[in-house]
Every structure is written in structure tokens, then in C-alpha cells.
Coordinates of C-alpha atoms in Angstrom, one line a residue:
X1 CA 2.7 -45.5 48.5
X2 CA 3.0 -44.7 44.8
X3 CA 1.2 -45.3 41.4
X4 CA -0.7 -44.5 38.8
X5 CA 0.8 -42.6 35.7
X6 CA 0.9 -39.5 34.7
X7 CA -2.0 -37.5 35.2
X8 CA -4.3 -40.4 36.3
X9 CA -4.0 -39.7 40.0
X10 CA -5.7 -41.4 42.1
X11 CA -5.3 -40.7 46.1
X12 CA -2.3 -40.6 48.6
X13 CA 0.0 -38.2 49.4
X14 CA 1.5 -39.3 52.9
X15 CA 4.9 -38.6 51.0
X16 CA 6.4 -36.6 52.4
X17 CA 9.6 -37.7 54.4
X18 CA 13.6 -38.0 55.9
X19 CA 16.3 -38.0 55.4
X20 CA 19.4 -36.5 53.0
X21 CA 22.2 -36.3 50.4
X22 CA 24.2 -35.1 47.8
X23 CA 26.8 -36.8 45.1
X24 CA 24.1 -37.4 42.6
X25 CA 24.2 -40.5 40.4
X26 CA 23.7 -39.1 36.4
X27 CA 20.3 -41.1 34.9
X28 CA 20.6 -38.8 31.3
X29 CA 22.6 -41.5 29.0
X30 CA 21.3 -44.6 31.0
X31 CA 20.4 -47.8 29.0
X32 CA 18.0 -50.4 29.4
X33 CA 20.5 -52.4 31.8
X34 CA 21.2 -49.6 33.7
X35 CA 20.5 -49.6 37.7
X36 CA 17.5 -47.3 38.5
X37 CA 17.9 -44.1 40.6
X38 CA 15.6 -43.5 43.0
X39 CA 15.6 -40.1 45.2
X40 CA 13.9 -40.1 48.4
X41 CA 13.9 -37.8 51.5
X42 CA 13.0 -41.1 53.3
X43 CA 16.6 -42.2 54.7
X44 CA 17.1 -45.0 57.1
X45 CA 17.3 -44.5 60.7
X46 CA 19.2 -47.7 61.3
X47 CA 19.8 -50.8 59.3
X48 CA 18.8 -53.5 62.3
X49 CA 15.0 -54.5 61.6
X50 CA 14.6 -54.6 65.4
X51 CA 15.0 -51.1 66.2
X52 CA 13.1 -49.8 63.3
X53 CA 9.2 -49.5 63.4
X54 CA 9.6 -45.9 61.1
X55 CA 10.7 -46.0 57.2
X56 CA 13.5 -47.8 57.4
X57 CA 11.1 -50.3 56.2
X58 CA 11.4 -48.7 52.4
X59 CA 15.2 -50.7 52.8
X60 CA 14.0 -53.4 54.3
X61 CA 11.5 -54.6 52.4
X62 CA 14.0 -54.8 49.3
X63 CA 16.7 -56.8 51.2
X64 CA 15.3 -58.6 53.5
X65 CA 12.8 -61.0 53.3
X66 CA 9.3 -61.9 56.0
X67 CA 7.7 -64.8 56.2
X68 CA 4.8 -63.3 54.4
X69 CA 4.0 -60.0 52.6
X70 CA 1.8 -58.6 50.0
X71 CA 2.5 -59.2 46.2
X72 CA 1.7 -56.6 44.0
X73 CA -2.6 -56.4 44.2
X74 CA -2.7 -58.6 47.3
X75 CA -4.8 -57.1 50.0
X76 CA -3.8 -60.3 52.6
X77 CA -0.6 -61.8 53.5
X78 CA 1.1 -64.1 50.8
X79 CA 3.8 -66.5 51.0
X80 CA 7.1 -65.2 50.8
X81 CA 10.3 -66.4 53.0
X82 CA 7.6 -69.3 53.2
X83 CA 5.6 -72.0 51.1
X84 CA 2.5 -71.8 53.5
X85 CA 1.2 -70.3 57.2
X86 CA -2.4 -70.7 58.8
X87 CA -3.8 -70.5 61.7
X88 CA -4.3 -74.3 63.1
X89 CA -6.4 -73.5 65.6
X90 CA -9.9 -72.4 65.9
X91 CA -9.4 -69.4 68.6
X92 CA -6.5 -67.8 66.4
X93 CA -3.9 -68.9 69.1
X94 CA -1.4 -70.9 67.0
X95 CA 0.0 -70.0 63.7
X96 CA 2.5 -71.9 61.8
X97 CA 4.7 -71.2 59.1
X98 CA 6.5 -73.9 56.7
X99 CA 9.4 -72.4 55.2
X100 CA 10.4 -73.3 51.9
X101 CA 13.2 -75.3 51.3
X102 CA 16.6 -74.0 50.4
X103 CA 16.4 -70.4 51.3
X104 CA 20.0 -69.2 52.2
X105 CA 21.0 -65.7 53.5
X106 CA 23.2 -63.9 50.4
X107 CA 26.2 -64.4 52.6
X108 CA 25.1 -68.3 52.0
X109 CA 24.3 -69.0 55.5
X110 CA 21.2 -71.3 55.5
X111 CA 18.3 -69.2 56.3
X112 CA 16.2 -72.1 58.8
X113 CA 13.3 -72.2 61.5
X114 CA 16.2 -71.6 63.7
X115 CA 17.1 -68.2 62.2
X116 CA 13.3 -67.6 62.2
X117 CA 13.2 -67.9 65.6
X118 CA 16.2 -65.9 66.3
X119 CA 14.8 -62.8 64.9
X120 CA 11.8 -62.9 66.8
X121 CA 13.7 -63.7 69.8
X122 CA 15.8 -61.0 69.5
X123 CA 13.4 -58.4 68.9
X124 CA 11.8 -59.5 71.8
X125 CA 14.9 -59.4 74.2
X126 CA 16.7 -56.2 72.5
X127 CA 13.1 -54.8 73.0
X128 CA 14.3 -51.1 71.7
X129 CA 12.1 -48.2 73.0
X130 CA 9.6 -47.3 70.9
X131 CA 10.9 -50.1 67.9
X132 CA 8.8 -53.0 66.6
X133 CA 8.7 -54.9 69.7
X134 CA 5.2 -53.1 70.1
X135 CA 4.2 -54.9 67.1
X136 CA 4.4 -58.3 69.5
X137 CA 2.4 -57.8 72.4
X138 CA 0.3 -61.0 71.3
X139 CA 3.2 -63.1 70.8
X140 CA 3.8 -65.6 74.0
X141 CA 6.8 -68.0 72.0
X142 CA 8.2 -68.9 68.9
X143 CA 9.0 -72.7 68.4
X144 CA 10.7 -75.0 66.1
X145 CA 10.0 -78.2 64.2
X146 CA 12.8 -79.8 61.9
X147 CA 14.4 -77.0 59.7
X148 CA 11.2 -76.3 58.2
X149 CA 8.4 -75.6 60.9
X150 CA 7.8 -72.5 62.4
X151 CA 5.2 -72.0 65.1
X152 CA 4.2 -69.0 67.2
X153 CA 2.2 -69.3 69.9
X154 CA 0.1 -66.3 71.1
X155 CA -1.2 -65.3 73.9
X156 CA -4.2 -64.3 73.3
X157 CA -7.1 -64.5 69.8
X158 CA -4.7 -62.5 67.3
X159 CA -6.1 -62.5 63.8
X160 CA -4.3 -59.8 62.8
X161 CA -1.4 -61.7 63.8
X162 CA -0.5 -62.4 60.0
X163 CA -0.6 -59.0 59.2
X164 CA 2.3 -58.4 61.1
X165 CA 4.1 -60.8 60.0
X166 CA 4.3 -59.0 57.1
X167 CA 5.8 -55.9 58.3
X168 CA 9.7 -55.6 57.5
X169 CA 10.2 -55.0 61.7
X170 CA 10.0 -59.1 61.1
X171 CA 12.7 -59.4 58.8
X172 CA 14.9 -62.2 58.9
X173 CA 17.9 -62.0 60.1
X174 CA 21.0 -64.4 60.1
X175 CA 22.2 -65.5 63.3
X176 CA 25.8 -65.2 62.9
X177 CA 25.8 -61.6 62.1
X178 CA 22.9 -60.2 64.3
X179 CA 23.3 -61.2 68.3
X180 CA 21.0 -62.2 70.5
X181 CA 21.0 -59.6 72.9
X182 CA 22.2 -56.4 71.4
X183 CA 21.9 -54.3 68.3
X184 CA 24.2 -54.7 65.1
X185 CA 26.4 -52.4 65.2
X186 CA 28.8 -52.8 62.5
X187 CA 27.5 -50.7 59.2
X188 CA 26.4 -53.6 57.4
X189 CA 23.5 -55.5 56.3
X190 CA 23.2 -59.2 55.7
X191 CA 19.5 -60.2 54.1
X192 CA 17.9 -62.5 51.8
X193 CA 15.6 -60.0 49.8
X194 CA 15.8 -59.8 46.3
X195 CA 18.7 -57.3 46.4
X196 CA 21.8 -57.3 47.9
X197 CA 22.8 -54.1 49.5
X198 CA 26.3 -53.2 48.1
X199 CA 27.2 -50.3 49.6
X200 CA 25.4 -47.4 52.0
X201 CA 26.6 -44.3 53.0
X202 CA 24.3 -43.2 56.3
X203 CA 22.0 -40.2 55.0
X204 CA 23.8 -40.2 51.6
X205 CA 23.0 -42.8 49.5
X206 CA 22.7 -46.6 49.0
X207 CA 23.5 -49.2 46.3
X208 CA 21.4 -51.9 46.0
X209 CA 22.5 -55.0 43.7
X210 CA 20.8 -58.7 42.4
X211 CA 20.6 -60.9 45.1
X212 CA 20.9 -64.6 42.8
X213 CA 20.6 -66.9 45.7
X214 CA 16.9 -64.7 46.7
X215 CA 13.7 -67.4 46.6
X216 CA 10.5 -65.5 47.0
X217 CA 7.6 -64.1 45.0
X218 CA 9.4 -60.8 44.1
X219 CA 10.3 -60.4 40.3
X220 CA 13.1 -58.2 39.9
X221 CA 12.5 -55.9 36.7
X222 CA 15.7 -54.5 36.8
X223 CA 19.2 -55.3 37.6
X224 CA 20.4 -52.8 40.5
X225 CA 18.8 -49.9 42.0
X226 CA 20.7 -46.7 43.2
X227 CA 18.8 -44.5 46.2
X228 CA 19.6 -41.2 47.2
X229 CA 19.0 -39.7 50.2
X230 CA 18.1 -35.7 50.1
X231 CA 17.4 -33.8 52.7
X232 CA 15.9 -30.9 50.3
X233 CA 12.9 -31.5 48.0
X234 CA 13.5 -28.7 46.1
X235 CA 16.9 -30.2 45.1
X236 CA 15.4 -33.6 44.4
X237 CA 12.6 -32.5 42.3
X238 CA 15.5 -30.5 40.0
X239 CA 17.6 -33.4 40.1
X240 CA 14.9 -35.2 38.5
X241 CA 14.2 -32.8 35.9
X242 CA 17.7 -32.4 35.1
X243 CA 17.5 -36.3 34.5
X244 CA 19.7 -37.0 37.6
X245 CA 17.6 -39.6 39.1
X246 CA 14.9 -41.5 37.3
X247 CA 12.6 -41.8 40.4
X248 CA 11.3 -39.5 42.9
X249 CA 9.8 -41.4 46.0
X250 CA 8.8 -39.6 49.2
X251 CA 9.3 -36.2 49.4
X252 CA 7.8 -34.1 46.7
X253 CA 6.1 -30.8 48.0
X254 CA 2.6 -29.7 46.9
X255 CA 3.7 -26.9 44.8
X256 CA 6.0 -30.0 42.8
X257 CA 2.9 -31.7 42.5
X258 CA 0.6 -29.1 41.0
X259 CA 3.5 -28.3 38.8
X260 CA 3.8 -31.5 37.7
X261 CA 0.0 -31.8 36.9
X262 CA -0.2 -28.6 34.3
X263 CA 2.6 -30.0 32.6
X264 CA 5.3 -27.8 31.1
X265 CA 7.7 -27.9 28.4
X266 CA 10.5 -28.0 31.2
X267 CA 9.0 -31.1 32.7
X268 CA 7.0 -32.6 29.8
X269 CA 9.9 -35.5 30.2
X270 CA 8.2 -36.7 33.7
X271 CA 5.0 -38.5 34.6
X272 CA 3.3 -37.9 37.8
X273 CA 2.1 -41.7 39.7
X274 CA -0.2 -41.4 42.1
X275 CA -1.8 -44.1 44.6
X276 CA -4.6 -43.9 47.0
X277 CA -2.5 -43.8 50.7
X278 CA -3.5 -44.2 53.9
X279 CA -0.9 -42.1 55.9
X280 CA -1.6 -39.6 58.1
X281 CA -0.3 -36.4 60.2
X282 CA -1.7 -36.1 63.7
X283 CA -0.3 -33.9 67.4
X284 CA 0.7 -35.3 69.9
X285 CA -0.4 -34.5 73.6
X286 CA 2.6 -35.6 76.5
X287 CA 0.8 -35.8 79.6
X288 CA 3.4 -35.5 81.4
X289 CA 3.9 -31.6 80.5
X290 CA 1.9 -28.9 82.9
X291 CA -0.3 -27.4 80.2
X292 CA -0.8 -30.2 77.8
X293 CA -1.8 -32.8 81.0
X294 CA -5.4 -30.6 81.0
X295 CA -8.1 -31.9 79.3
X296 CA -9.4 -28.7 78.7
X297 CA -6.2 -27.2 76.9
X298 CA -6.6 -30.2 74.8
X299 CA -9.9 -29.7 73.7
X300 CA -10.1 -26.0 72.8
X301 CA -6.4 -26.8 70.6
X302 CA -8.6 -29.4 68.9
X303 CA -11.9 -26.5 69.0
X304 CA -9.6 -23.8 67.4
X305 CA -7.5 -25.5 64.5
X306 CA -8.7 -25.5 61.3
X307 CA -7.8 -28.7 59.0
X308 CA -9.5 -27.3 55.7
X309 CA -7.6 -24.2 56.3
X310 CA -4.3 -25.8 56.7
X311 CA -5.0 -28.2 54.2
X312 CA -5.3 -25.4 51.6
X313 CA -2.8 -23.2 52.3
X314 CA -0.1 -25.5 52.9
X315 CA -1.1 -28.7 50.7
X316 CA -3.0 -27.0 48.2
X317 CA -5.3 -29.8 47.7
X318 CA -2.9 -32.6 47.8
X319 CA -4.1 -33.4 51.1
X320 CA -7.7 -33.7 53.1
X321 CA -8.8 -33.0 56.3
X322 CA -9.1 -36.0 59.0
X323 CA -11.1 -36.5 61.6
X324 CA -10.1 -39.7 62.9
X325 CA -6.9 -41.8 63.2
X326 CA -8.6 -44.3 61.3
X327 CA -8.5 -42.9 57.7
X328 CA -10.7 -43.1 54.5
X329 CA -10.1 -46.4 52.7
X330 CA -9.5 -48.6 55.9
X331 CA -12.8 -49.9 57.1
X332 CA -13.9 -48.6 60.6
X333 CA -13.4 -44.8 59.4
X334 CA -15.1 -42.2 61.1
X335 CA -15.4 -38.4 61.5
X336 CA -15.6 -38.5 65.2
X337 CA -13.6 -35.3 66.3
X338 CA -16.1 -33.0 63.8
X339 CA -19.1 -34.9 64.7
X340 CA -18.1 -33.9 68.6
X341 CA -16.2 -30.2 67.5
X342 CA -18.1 -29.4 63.8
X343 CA -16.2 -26.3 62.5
X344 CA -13.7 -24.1 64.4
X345 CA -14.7 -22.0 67.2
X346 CA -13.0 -19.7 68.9
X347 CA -16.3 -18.7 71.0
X348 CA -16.1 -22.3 72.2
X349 CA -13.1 -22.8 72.7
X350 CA -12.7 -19.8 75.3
X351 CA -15.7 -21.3 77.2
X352 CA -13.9 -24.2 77.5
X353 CA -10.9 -22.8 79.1
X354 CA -12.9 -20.6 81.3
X355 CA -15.2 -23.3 83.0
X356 CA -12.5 -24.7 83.1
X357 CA -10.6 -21.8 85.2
X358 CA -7.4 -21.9 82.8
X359 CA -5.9 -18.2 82.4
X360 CA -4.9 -17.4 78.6
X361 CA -3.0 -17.5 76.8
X362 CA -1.8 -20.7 77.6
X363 CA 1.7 -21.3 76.9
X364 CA 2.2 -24.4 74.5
X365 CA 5.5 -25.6 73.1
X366 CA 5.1 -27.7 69.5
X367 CA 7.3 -29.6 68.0
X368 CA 8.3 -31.0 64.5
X369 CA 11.0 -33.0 62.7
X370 CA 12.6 -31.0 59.8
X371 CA 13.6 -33.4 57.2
X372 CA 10.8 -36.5 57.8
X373 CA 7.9 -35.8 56.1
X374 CA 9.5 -33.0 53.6
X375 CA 9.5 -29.2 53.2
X376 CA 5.8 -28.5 53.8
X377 CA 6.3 -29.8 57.9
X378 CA 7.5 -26.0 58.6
X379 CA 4.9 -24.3 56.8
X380 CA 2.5 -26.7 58.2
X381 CA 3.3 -25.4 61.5
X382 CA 4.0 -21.8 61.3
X383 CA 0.1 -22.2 59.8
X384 CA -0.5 -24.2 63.3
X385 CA 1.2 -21.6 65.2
X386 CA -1.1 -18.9 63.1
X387 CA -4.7 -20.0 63.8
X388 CA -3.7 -21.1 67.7
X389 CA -2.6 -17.5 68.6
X390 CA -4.5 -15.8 66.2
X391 CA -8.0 -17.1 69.0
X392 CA -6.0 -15.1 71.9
X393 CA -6.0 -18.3 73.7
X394 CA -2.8 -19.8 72.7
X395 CA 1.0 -18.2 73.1
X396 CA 2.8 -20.6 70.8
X397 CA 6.3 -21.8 71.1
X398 CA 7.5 -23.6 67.6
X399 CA 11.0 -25.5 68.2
X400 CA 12.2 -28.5 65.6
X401 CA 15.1 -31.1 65.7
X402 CA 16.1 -33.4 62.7
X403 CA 14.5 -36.9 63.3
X404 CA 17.1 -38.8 64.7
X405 CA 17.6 -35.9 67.6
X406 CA 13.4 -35.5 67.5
X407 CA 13.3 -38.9 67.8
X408 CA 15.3 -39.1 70.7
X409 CA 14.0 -36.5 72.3
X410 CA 10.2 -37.5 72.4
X411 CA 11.2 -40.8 73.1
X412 CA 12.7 -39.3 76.4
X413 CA 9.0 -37.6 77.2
X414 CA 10.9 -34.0 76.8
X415 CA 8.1 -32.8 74.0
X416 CA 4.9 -31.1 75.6
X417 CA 3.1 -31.6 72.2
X418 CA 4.7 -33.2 68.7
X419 CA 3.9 -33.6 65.5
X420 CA 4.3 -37.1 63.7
X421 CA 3.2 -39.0 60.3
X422 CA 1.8 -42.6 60.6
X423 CA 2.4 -45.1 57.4
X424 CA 0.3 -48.1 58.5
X425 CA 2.3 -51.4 59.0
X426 CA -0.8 -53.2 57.6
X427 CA -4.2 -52.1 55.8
X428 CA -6.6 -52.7 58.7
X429 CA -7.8 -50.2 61.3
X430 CA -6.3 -52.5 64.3
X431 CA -3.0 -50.7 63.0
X432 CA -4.3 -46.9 63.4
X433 CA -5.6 -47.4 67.2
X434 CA -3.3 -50.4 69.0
X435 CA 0.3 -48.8 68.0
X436 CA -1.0 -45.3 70.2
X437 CA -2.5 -47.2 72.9
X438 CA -0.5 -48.7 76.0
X439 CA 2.6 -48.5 78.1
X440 CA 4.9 -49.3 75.1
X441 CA 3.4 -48.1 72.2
X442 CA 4.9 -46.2 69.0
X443 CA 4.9 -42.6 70.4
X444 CA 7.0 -43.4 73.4
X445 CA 4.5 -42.0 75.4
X446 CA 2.4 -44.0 77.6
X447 CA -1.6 -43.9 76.8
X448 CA -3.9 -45.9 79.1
X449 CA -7.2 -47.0 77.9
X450 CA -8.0 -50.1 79.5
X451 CA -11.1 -50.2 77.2
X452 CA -9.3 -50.2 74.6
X453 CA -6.8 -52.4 75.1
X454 CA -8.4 -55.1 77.4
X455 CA -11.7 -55.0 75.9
X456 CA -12.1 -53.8 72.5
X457 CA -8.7 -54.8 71.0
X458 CA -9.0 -58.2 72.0
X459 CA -12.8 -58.2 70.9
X460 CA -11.6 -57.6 67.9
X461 CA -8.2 -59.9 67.0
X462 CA -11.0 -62.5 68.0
X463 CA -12.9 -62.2 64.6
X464 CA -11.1 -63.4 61.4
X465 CA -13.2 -61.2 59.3
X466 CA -12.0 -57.6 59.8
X467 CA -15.0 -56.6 58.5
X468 CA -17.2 -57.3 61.1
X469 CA -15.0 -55.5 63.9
X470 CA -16.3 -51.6 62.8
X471 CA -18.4 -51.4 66.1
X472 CA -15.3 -52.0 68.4
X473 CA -13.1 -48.9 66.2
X474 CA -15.8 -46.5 65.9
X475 CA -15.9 -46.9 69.7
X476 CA -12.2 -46.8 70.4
X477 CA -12.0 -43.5 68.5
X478 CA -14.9 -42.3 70.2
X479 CA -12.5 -42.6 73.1
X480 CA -9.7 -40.9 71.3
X481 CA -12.2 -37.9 70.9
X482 CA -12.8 -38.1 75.1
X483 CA -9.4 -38.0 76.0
X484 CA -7.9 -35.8 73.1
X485 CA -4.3 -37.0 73.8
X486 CA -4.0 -37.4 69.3
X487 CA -5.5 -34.9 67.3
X488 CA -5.5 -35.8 63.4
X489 CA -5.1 -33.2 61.4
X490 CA -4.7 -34.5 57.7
X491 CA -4.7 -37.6 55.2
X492 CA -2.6 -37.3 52.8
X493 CA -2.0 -38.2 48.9
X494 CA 0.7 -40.0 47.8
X495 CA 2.4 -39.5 44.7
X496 CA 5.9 -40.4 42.9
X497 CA 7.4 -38.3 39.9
X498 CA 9.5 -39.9 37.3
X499 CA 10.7 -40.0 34.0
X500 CA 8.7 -40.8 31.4
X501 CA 11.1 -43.9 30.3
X502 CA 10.0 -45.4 33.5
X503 CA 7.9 -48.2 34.0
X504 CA 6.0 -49.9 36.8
X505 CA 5.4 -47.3 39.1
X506 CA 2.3 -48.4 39.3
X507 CA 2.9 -51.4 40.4
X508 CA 5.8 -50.3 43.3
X509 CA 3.6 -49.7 46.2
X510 CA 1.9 -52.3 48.0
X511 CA -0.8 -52.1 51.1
X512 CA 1.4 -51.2 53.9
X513 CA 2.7 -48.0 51.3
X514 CA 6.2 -49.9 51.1
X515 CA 8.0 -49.3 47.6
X516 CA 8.7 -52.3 46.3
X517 CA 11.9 -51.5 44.1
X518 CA 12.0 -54.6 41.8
X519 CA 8.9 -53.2 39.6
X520 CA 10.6 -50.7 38.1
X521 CA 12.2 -51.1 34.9
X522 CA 13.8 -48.9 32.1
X523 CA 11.5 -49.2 28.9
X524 CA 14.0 -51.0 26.1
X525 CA 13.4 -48.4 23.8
X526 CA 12.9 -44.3 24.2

């Protein structure tokens, strides 16, 4: 999600994020050895990998380990918990995984095939409501061969089976502190990523310490990172400038941005990084509410709203309008809800309604999460709420819920329409159309497209080379266009402030927009 210094920007904004805090740690007199500060408003919603498909990953990915991920500048899965995984079969069935040898847990516990398997099996059997098990739907069994062997048997052509993999849903866990059956439960976290996490206060703050018994491809930079949680970007970005934190990751606003890019005496001290993202803001439609069950409501919402609009007055540039859920710079892109809409149209969309024999205004309830994706989500809305009523069609309800409680609510079906932020678990445009589609996908609200999922998915996990699978996703979001049930609204840019004494920021995001905390490092001399 990062990169790129200063004023070389180059793309991404999906920042904006969760989560909260105070009791600052002071970065103004820190030396070379010093731990790193990082402020976020990206805060954990639980430390179990197997109930977390949101950003807990940003953790994750720095304490636990997968069996593979992507290195810095790696575009495929690498080696990591692992000395080697392929494919071993010609129909992308069965996939095996060598470990490498002498990987323990930081608790010392050997970390084996058999705690391998555990995780997945747990995952599996916990399978949490709207959590990674969605992730899995290919996987039939795990199996064991010696210590060493690893191999997972799917039930179906998968090849972007080692993609996910790579997610940090997959993390390893240790047997003996993570059950079988039910969630942990007891505050802690016990990985084998290259940091230890030393202490965490929920939505406060964490400390994250030198794991020395870690084996993988990581290489740590630093010595200890401190993250802390805000629930305010205003506050962060002024933490940062008073030299309170060394790092902002996730949250800053578009104003901070611009700000940051004319450069001021007061913040000549920072550098804006900046990395082309592939995250995305999209509505969602609950079929199971009165009004947002017609098709016709659906399509004059996605007739009336007006992305360039919303983009400018809200993002002010730091964001682009998006017509698909698959978004510019993952292969399979398309602009197949203006190619059907083109611009706004009130005109239209009132024809709509009325062939349709729908009274107006139509009464719509929208929901957002407050402290998620930062301080523009309530702007973002009210602007929503503005260009929907402002047709005469609309009567617009606005209601919001911190994420856990958001969370928990849409995962009970009680939203008619909600607003959520996708950061892709892997670079390839399987992972913007098969996490929205079926019983148990991400949303916790069941889609059906049996083209989609019995025919085009599978056509595609059946070709190794996901660049000859653009027919089958330009058709599947020709079908997302049909049925209206996601309406993307924006792509956005994704960019980190820091201090200028900071290095490696460049370097601290990989594909699935993941910080990888070990990159940074304090320049020896300032």
C-alpha cells in the first residue's frame, strides 16, 4: 500500500482506515537503534488469523509467517515458512509444500507439517462468518508427509490456489495455543514472523519486538517497531508533525495529502511515499431489504451518482472514478457500469423507476463505518446522500456504527445498502469477483450467479497464465452491471507520510498492499 518518496507519487490511495488510540510514543530524540513508530487508523479486529479476512492482516503479516508470500518486487508467491511449493499435477489439483527445516514458533514449539495442517483445519472447522474460510472453497484436504511435506488437495483446477496461500488468513499457527475447534480467546499471539508481538493494547497500541528464532526471507531493518492505533486522522497527521510517530500508514485524509505535496515550512521535516494501490470503495445492495431487492431502484442509484463529482469534492484528486470491481492495474479491468450508464442522468433514471411503477421518492437507508477507511467516509456520504436526493427520486437515510458494531451488523443482513473498502488478498482479478460471489462470500450477504461461479470461475483457476483469463472477467462484470447488487464508486491512491529520517518506505508495501514493517529503518545519520 505505500511507497515512493517525497513528491515522486506514483498511484494508490485505498488508505484510508480503522481503528484508534491515544498515549503517543515520542519519535523527536530517537537514535538509529530506536524502535520505529508507526501510526495507523488500521487497528486489528481480532488477533486469530482465522477470523480475520479485513486488515488485521497489516499485524499479521509481521508476526506470523505463510507458507509463501511476496518479497519486496515479487509479483508471484515466494518461499517463505517454506523451501519450495508447486503444483505436481497437470490439472492444478495438487500442490505441495516442503517446509524448511528447523522452523520453530517464538514460544519454541516446533513449527511442522502438523502445525501446517492444523491451521488450515481449523479455519476450515471454526469457519467464522464472513472470515477467511471463503478464501478455501477449492480446498478438499490438507495432508502430511514426514515433518516436512505438506500437501493440499483441491477440489477442483485452482491456479490461483498459491495466491492464497499467501494471504496472512493462512498464517501459521501453533497447535498448543490455538484449538481445534474454537477461536483463541485469551489476548495473546504466538507466531513465527520476523517480530515478536510484545505487548497490545486492543485499539490502543502495539509493540512489536525481534523475533531471533524467525527463518524466512524477511530482513528486518530495524530492531522493534511501535504501532499506534488512532481513531482520528487529524490527530495522527499532527502527531507526525510534532515528531510523535515517524510513520503514518493508513489513514491520512486528502486535504493531509495535498498539504503535504506543496510543502511547508511546518512540514518541510516529512516526505510524502506514494504507491500505485489497487483498493477500492464500492455499495452494497442487501437483497433482502424491500426497496433495495428491486432491480430498478438499483439501477437508477447507479444512473444518478456521480463518481467524478464525489471524487473531487471529497478526495480532491487523490482518488479516481471506477467503473468496475476489477480496478486499473489488475488485468481484466473494464469500464462496464459507464459503458452501460455513461454520465449521470437524472432523466433516466426517473424513466427507470416509472416503467418500472416505483413511487418516489424511494426511501433508502445507507450505511458506513466511521473509523475504517478514515475521516473522508462521512463526507463521502453526506456527498452520496447530496446527489441521490438532490434527483427527487431518493429520500436518504445516512446511519453509521464503528466497524466492529458495522461489522456485526451487516454480517446479520440488518443493512439495506452499505458502504465497504476492498484491499485485494492477491494481485489478480479472480480476487475482485469470487470474494462477492456465493453463499459465503466476504460481504455476508449471499450473491448467486451460477455463471459466475460454476462456469466462469472455474474456467478460469483452470489456466495457469492469468493472463489469458480476461474474456471470463470482463464477462463476470458484465454480470455485476445486470444485476447491480455492487456499485464501485472509487479507486483509490495510496500514500504514507513520514519523516524525512526515514528510509524504506518504498520498499514496505507489497502486491496484496500489506506493510511489511521490517523495511523501515532510521537513517544512521540526520
Amino acid at each position: 500500500m505505500f511507497n515512493r518518496t517525497s513528491l515522486q507519487a506514483a498511484a494508490a490511495l485505498a488508505s484510508i482506515s480503522l481503528v484508534a488510540g491515544c498515549g503517543l510514543f515520542s519519535a523527536d530524540s530517537a537514535g538509529e537503534d530506536d524502535p520505529i513508530t508507526i501510526g495507523t487508523t488500521s487497528a486489528p479486529s481480532t488477533l486469530d488469523p482465522a477470523a480475520a479476512w479485513d486488515n488485521s492482516w497489516e499485524l499479521y503479516r509481521n508476526v506470523f509467517q505463510t507458507l509463501v508470500a511476496f518479497p519486496t518486487g515479487s509479483t508471484t508467491p515466494q518461499p517463505d515458512a517454506a523451501d519450495g511449493c508447486e503444483f505436481t499435477d497437470t490439472t492444478n489439483r495438487v500442490y505441495r509444500c516442503e517446509l524448511r527445516d528447523g522452523l520453530t514458533f517464538s514460544n519454541g514449539h516446533k513449527l511442522d507439517a502438523a502445525a501446517v495442517k492444523h491451521s488450515f483445519d481449523r479455519i476450515v472447522k471454526i469457519n467464522v462468518n464472513g472470515g477467511p474460510n471463503g478464501l478455501l472453497a477449492s480446498l478438499d484436504s490438507v495432508k502430511t508427509t514426514g515433518d516436512l511435506t505438506v500437501t493440499f488437495n483441491l477440489n477442483k483446477p485452482d491456479a490461483t490456489f498459491p495466491f492464497v496461500l499467501a494471504a496472512p488468513a493462512m498464517s501459521i499457527v501453533d497447535p498448543a495455543e490455538y484449538p481445534a475447534d474454537k477461536l483463541r480467546d485469551d489476548g495473546e499471539l504466538t507466531g513465527s514472523g520476523p517480530y515478536t508481538l510484545e505487548s497490545y493494547n486492543a485499539g490502543s497500541d502495539a509493540e512489536l519486538a525481534e523475533n531471533t528464532r524467525y527463518k524466512g526471507f524477511a530482513d528486518r531493518k530495524n530492531p522493534a517497531v511501535k504501532i499506534q492505533y488512532f481513531q482520528d486522522s487529524d490527530k495522527m497527521f499532527q502527531a507526525l508533525k510534532e515528531k510523535e510517530i515517524d510513520v503514518i500508514y493508513r489513514g491520512l485524509t486528502s486535504e493531509e495529502v495535498v498539504e503535504l505535496e506543496q510543502k511547508t515550512e511546518e512540514n518541510e521535516h516529512l516526505q510524502l511515499i506514494e504507491t500505485v494501490g489497487a483498493d477500492i470503495r464500492y455499495l452494497v445492495f442487501n437483497p433482502k431489504d424491500e426497496s433495495a431487492a428491486k432491480l430498478p431502484v438499483r439501477q437508477a442509484v447507479a444512473q444518478v451518482v456521480d463518481r467524478d463529482a464525489l471524487v473531487a469534492k471529497v478526495y480532491q484528486g487523490t482518488a479516481e472514478p471506477l467503473y468496475s470491481m476489477v480496478p486499473k492495474g489488475i488485468s481484466g479491468h473494464a469500464t462496464s457500469f459507464f459503458d452501460r450508464y455513461g454520465d449521470p442522468d437524472i432523466d433516466k433514471a426517473r424513466g427507470i423507476l416509472q416503467d418500472a411503477g416505483i413511487e418516489t421518492p424511494v426511501e433508502l437507508t445507507l450505511w458506513f463505518t466511521t473509523d475504517r477507511y478514515g475521516s473522508g467516509t462521512v463526507a463521502e456520504f453526506a456527498e452520496l446522500k447530496r446527489q441521490l436526493e438532490a434527483s427527487g427520486l431518493f429520500k436518504i437515510t445516512l446511519k453509521s456504527k464503528p466497524w466492529k458494531d458495522f461489522q456485526a451488523g451487516f454480517q446479520k443482513g440488518e443493512y439495506p445498502v452499505f458502504g465497504r473498502g476492498w484491499f485485494p488478498d492477491f494481485p489478480d482479478p479472480d480476487n475482485f469477483v469470487a470474494p462477492f460471489v456465493g453463499k459465503n462470500n466476504a460481504l455476508s450477504t449471499p450473491y448467486e450467479s451460477p455463471e459466475i461461479t460454476s462456469e466462469l470461475l472455474p474456467q478460469s483457476r483452470r489456466e495457469s497464465d492469468r493472463g489469458a483469463v480476461i474474456e471470463q472477467f470482463e464477462r463476470a462484470q458484465e454480470i455485476f452491471v445486470d444485476d447491480v447488487r455492487l456499485l464501485p464508486l472509487w479507486q483509490g491512491k495510496l500514500y504514507v507520510a513520514a519523516s524525512q529520517e526515514i528510509s524504506g518506505g518504498e520498499r514496505a508495501l507489497d502486491p496484496q498492499t500489506v506493510m511489511q514493517l521490517w523495511e523501515f529503518s532510521r537513517k544512521a545519520s540526520w
